[in-house]
XYZ file of C-alpha atoms in Angstrom:
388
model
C 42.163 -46.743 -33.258
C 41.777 -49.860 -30.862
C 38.900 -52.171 -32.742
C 36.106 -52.896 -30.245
C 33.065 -55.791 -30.856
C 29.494 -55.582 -28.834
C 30.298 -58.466 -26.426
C 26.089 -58.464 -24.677
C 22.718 -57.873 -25.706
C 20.334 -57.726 -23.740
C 15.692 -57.547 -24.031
C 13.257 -57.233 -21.800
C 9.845 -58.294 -22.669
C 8.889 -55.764 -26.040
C 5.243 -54.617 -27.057
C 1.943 -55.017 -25.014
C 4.046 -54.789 -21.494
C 2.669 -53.220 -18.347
C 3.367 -52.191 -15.506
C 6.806 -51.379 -15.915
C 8.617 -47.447 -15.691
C 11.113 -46.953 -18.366
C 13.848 -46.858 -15.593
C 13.061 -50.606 -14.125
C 12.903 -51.881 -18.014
C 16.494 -50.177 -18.515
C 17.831 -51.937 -15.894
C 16.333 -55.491 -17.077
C 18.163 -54.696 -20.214
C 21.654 -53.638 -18.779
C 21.322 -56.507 -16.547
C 20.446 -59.157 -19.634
C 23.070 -57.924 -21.644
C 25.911 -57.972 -18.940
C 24.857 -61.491 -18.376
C 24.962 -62.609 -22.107
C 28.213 -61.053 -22.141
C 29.253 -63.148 -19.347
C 30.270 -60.035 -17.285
C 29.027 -58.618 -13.991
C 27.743 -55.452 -13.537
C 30.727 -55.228 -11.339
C 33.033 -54.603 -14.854
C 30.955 -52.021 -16.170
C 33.169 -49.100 -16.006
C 30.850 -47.257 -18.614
C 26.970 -46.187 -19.120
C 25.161 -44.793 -22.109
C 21.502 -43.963 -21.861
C 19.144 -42.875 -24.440
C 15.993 -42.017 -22.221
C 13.381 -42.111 -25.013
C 9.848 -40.181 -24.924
C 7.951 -40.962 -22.157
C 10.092 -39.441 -19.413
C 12.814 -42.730 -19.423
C 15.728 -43.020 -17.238
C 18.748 -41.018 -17.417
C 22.350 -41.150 -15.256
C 19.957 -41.596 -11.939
C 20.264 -45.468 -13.418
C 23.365 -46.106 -12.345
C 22.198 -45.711 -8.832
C 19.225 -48.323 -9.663
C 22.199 -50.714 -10.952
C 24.073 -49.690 -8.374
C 27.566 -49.192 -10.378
C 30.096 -47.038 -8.831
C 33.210 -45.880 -9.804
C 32.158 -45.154 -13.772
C 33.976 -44.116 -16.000
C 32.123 -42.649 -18.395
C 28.159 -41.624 -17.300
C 26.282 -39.807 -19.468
C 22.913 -39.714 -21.865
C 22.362 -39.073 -25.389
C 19.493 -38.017 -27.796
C 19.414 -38.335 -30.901
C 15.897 -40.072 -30.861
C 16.085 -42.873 -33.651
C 19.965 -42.150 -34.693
C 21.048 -42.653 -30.334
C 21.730 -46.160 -30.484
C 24.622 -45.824 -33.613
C 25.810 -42.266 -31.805
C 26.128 -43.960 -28.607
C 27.746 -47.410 -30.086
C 30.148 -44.435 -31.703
C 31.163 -42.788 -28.575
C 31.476 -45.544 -26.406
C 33.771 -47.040 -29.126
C 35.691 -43.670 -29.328
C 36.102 -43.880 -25.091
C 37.184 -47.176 -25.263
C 39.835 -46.896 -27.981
C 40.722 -44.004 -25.721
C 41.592 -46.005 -22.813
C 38.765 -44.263 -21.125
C 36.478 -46.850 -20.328
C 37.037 -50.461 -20.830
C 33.260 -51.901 -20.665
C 30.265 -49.630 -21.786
C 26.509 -50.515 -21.926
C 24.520 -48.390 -23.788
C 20.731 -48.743 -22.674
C 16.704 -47.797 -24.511
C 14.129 -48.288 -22.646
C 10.871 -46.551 -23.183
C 6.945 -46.901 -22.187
C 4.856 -44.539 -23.970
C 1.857 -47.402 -24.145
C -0.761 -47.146 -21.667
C -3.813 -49.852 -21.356
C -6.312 -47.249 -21.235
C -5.228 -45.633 -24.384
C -4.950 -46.641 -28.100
C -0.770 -46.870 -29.563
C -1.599 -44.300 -31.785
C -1.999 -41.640 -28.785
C 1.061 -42.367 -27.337
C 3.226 -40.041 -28.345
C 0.287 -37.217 -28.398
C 0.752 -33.953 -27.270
C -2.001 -31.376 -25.432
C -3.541 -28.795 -26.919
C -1.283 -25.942 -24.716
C 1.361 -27.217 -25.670
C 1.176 -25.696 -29.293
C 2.234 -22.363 -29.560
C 4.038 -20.179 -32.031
C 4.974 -21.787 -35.042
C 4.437 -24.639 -34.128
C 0.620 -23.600 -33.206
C -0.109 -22.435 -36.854
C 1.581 -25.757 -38.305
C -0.605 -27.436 -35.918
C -4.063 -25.334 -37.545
C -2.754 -26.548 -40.382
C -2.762 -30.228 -39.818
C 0.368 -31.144 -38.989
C -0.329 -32.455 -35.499
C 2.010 -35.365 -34.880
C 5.559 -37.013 -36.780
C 2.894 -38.990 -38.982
C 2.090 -35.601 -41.018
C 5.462 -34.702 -41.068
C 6.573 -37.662 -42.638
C 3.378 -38.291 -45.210
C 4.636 -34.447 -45.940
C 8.268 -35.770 -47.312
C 6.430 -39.208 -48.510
C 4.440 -37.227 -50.803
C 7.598 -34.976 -51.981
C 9.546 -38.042 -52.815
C 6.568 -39.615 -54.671
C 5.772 -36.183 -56.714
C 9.554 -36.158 -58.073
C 10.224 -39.421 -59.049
C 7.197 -40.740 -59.466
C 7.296 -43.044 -56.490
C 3.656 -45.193 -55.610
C 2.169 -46.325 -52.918
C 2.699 -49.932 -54.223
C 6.356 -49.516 -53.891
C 5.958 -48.655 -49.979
C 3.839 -51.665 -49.946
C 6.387 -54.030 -51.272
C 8.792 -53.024 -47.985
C 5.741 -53.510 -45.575
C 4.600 -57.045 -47.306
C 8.709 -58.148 -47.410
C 9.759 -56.812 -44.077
C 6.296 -58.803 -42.670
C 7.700 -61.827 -44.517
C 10.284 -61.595 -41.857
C 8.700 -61.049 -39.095
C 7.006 -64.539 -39.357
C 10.194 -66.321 -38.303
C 10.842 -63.905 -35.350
C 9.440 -65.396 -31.933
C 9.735 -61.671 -30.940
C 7.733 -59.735 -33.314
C 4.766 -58.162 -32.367
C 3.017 -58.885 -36.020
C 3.635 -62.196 -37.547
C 0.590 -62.959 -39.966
C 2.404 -62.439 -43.267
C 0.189 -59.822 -45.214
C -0.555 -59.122 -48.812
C 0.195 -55.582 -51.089
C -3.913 -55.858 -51.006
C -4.040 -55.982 -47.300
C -1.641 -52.828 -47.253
C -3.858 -51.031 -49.970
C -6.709 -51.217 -47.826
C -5.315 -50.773 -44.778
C -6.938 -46.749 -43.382
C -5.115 -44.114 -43.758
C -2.929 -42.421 -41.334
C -2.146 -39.737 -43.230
C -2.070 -40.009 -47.017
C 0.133 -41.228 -48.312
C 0.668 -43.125 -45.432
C -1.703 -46.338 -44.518
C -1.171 -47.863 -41.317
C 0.151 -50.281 -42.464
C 3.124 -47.917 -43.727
C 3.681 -46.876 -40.168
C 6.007 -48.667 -37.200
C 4.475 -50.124 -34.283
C 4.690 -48.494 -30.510
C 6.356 -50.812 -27.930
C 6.855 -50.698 -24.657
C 10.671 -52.862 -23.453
C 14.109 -52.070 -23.577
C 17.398 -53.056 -25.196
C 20.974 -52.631 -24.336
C 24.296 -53.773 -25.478
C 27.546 -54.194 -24.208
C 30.845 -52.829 -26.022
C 33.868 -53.588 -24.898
C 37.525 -53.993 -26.742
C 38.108 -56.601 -29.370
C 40.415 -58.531 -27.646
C 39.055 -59.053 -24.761
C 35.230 -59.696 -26.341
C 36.903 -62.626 -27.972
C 37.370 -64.066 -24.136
C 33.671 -63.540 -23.117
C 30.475 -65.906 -23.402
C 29.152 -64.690 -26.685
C 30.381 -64.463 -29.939
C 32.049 -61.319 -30.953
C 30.104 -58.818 -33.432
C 33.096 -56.608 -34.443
C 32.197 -52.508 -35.282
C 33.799 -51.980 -38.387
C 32.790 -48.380 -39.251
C 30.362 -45.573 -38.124
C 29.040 -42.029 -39.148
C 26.281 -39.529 -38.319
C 24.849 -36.716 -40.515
C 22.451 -34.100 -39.371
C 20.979 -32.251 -43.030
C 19.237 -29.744 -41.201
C 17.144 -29.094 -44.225
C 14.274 -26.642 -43.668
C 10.488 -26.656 -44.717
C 10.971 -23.996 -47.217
C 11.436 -23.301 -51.011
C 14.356 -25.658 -52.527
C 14.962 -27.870 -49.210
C 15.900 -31.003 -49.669
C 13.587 -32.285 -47.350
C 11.381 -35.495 -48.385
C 14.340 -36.020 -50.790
C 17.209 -36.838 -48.894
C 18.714 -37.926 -45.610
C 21.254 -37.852 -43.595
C 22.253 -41.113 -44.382
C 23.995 -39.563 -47.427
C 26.228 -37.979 -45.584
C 26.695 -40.949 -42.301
C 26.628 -43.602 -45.173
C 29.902 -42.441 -46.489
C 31.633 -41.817 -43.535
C 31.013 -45.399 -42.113
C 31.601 -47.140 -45.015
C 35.388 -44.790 -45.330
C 36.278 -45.737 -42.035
C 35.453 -49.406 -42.138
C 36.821 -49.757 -45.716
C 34.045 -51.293 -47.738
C 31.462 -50.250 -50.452
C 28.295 -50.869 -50.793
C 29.031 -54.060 -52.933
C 30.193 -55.313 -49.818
C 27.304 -55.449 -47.828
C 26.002 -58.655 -47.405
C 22.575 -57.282 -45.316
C 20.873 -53.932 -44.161
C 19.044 -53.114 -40.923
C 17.608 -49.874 -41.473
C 15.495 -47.929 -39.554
C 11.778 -48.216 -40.708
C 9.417 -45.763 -38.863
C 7.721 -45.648 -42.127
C 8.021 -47.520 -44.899
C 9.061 -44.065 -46.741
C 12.420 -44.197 -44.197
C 13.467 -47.563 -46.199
C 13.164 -46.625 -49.569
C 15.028 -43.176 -48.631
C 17.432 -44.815 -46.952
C 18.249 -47.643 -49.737
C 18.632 -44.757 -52.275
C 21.108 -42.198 -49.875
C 23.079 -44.866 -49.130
C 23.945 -45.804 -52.779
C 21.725 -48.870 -52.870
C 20.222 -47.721 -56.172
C 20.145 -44.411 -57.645
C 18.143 -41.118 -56.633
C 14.293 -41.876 -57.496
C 15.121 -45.359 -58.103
C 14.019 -46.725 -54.433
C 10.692 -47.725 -55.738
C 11.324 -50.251 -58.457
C 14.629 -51.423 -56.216
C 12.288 -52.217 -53.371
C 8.941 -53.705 -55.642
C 11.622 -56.176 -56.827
C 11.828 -58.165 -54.234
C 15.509 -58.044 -53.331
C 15.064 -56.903 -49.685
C 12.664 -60.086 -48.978
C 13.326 -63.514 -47.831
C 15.350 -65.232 -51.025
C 16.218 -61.482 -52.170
C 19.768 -60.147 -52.958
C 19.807 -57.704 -49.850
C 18.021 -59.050 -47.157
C 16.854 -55.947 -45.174
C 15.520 -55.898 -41.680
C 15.232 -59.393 -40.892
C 13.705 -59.078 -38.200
C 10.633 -57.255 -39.029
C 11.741 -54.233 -38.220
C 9.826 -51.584 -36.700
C 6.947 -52.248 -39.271
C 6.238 -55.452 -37.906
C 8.299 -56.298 -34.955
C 8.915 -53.789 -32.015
C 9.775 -50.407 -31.803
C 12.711 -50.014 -29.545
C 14.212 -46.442 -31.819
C 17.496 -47.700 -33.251
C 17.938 -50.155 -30.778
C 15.486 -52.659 -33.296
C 17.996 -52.713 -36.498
C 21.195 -52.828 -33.615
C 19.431 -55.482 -32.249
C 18.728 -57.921 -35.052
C 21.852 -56.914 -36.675
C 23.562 -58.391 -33.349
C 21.555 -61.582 -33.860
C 22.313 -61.874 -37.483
C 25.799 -61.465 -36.919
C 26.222 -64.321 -34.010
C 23.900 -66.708 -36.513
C 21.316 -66.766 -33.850
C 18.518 -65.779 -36.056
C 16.840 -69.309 -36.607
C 14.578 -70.081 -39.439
C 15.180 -65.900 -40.504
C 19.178 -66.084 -40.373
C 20.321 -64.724 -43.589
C 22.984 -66.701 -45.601
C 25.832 -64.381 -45.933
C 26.081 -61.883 -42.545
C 29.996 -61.031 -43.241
C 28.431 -57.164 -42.775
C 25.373 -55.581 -42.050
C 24.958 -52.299 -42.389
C 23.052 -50.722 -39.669
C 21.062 -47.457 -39.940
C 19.104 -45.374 -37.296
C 17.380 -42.326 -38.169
C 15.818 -39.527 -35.675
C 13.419 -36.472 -35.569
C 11.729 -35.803 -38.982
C 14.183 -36.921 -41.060
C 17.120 -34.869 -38.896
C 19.666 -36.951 -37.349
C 20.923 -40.212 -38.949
C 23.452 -42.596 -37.639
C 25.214 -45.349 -39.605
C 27.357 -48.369 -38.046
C 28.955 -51.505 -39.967
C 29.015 -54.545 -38.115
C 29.942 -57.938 -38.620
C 30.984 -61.697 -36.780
C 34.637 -61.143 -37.993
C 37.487 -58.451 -36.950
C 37.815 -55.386 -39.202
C 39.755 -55.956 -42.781
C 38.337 -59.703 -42.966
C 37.403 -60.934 -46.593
């Protein structure tokens, strides 16, 4: 299979933005990144689009770019695991001489002035009917209760605290301080998490990802000719997806696992590593829950071990695995899988200032979607696959 590198990135403003659809902020984005690539819309020949929540664009933004003669058009869904699928596929079309340059575009504006973030994603009353009606007389009103749900299943079998997912909030905040982006820089204590309200125990807020308004996009093109453009090349090594379908019933794995046990492997197969060769993780952190998970289905540490791997500091600044960088979705923006793809993009070129990591040979880069449904797993890195 032909390698391929992601040549552009591009992002629009990210948070507190107004006044801007989804479809205009997508088009910033494809824009930036063609221009950090060094390319012209003009060589685009390919165009992913995740459309997010809050009715974003889909293939109608080609016509706002106004690229013609594509190649390959089309969106993709898989909430928080789109930006590894479609970093997959375009990498699949290109190795299959079908498309030579893709951007693959998020862009989303669920945030409203008149309305607090944690209504943006709210649905109406009429719209809860059936099952999901009864689930919804029962509480479970929003992803936030679906997630506290599996939170609480992980933390009743092995014995995981709250503490633990404090550690990952007060580490991945540690990072955000050095990110000019990031919507929440004061560095924070485990005390300040404690005693932060509920959302839904055993959730605080300050357990729970941010809600941003922006977009991201990236541009991936072919190896070879990524080596010729503006920007340093950040070669795809690997990539997987996994979709558990586990079910809220009697002996589901749910709360317990994720399909990063099953994309994890894949990736890692096809880009020929382990886990001892991962120098740095961007995983996706819509709760801090999602991280601990994560670090233990990917083979981080063992089964029930996330807690005491993540309360040790190790996914910090100074630690042994430094883990979302950035700030992740905790702290920085919330862009779906576009935030780890982002930073891990960053990382890789060295451009990540007083936050770059030391070692960024490869970053492992996680995106996960629905409740705990989809996952997506890429391995990036600044140097062409098979480099030691």
């Amino acid at each position: 299979m032909a390698e391929t590198a992601i040549a552009g990135l591009g992002m629009t403003e990210l948070g507190k933005v107004y006044g801007h659809s989804p479809r205009r902020l997508a088009a910033q984005a494809v824009r930036a990144a063609a221009a950090d690539a060094g390319l012209a819309l003009t060589d685009l020949d390919g165009l992913i689009v995740a459309p997010g929540m809050s009715g974003g664009p889909g293939v109608e933004l080609a016509r706002t770019l106004g690229l013609r003669d594509l190649r390959l058009l089309t969106t993709m869904n898989a909430f928080g695991a789109s930006a590894g699928a479609m970093v997959a596929y375009a990498t699949s079309m290109i190795s299959a001489g079908s498309a030579s340059a893709v951007a693959c575009v998020f862009a989303d504006a669920p945030l409203r002035p008149e309305r607090p973030a944690g209504a943006a994603y709210d649905r109406t009353a009429p719209e809860w009917h059936g099952l999901d009606g009864l689930r919804a007389a029962l509480g479970f009103r929003s992803v936030n209760a679906y997630y506290a749900l599996a939170a609480r299943r992980h933390m009743a079998r092995y014995g995981t605290t709250s503490e633990q997912f404090g550690a990952i909030a007060v580490g991945t905040r540690a990072w955000a301080t050095g990110n000019p982006l990031a919507q929440m820089r004061e560095p924070i204590s485990l005390r300040d998490h404690q005693e932060s309200r509920w959302v839904v125990e055993p959730l605080h807020l300050l357990d729970c990802c941010l809600v941003s308004n922006g977009g991201v996009a990236v541009i991936v093109t072919g190896a070879e000719r990524a080596r010729d453009l503006a920007r340093p090349p950040v070669y795809v090594w690997g990539w997987g997806q996994g979709h558990p379908g586990h079910r809220l019933e009697r002996g589901s794995e749910f709360g317990l696992t994720t399909g990063a046990a099953i994309s994890g492997p894949a990736a890692m197969k096809m880009a020929g590593v382990t886990t001892g060769d991962i120098t740095m993780c961007q995983l996706y952190d819509c709760y801090t829950y999602t991280v601990l998970v994560s670090l233990e289905d990917y083979g981080f540490c063992a089964k029930g071990e996330g807690g005491p791997f993540a309360a040790s500091g190790t996914l910090g600044p100074g630690g042994a695995l430094p883990t979302n960088t950035g700030g992740g979705q905790l702290s920085a923006y919330y862009m779906w899988g576009m935030t780890p793809l982002s930073e891990a993009v960053i990382q890789a070129r060295g451009d990540g200032g007083e936050r770059q990591a030391a070692r960024n040979d490869l970053i492992l880069v996680s995106g996960n979607g629905g409740i705990i449904d989809h996952h997506s797993t890429l391995i990036v890195g600044p140097h062409p696959k098979g480099h030691r």
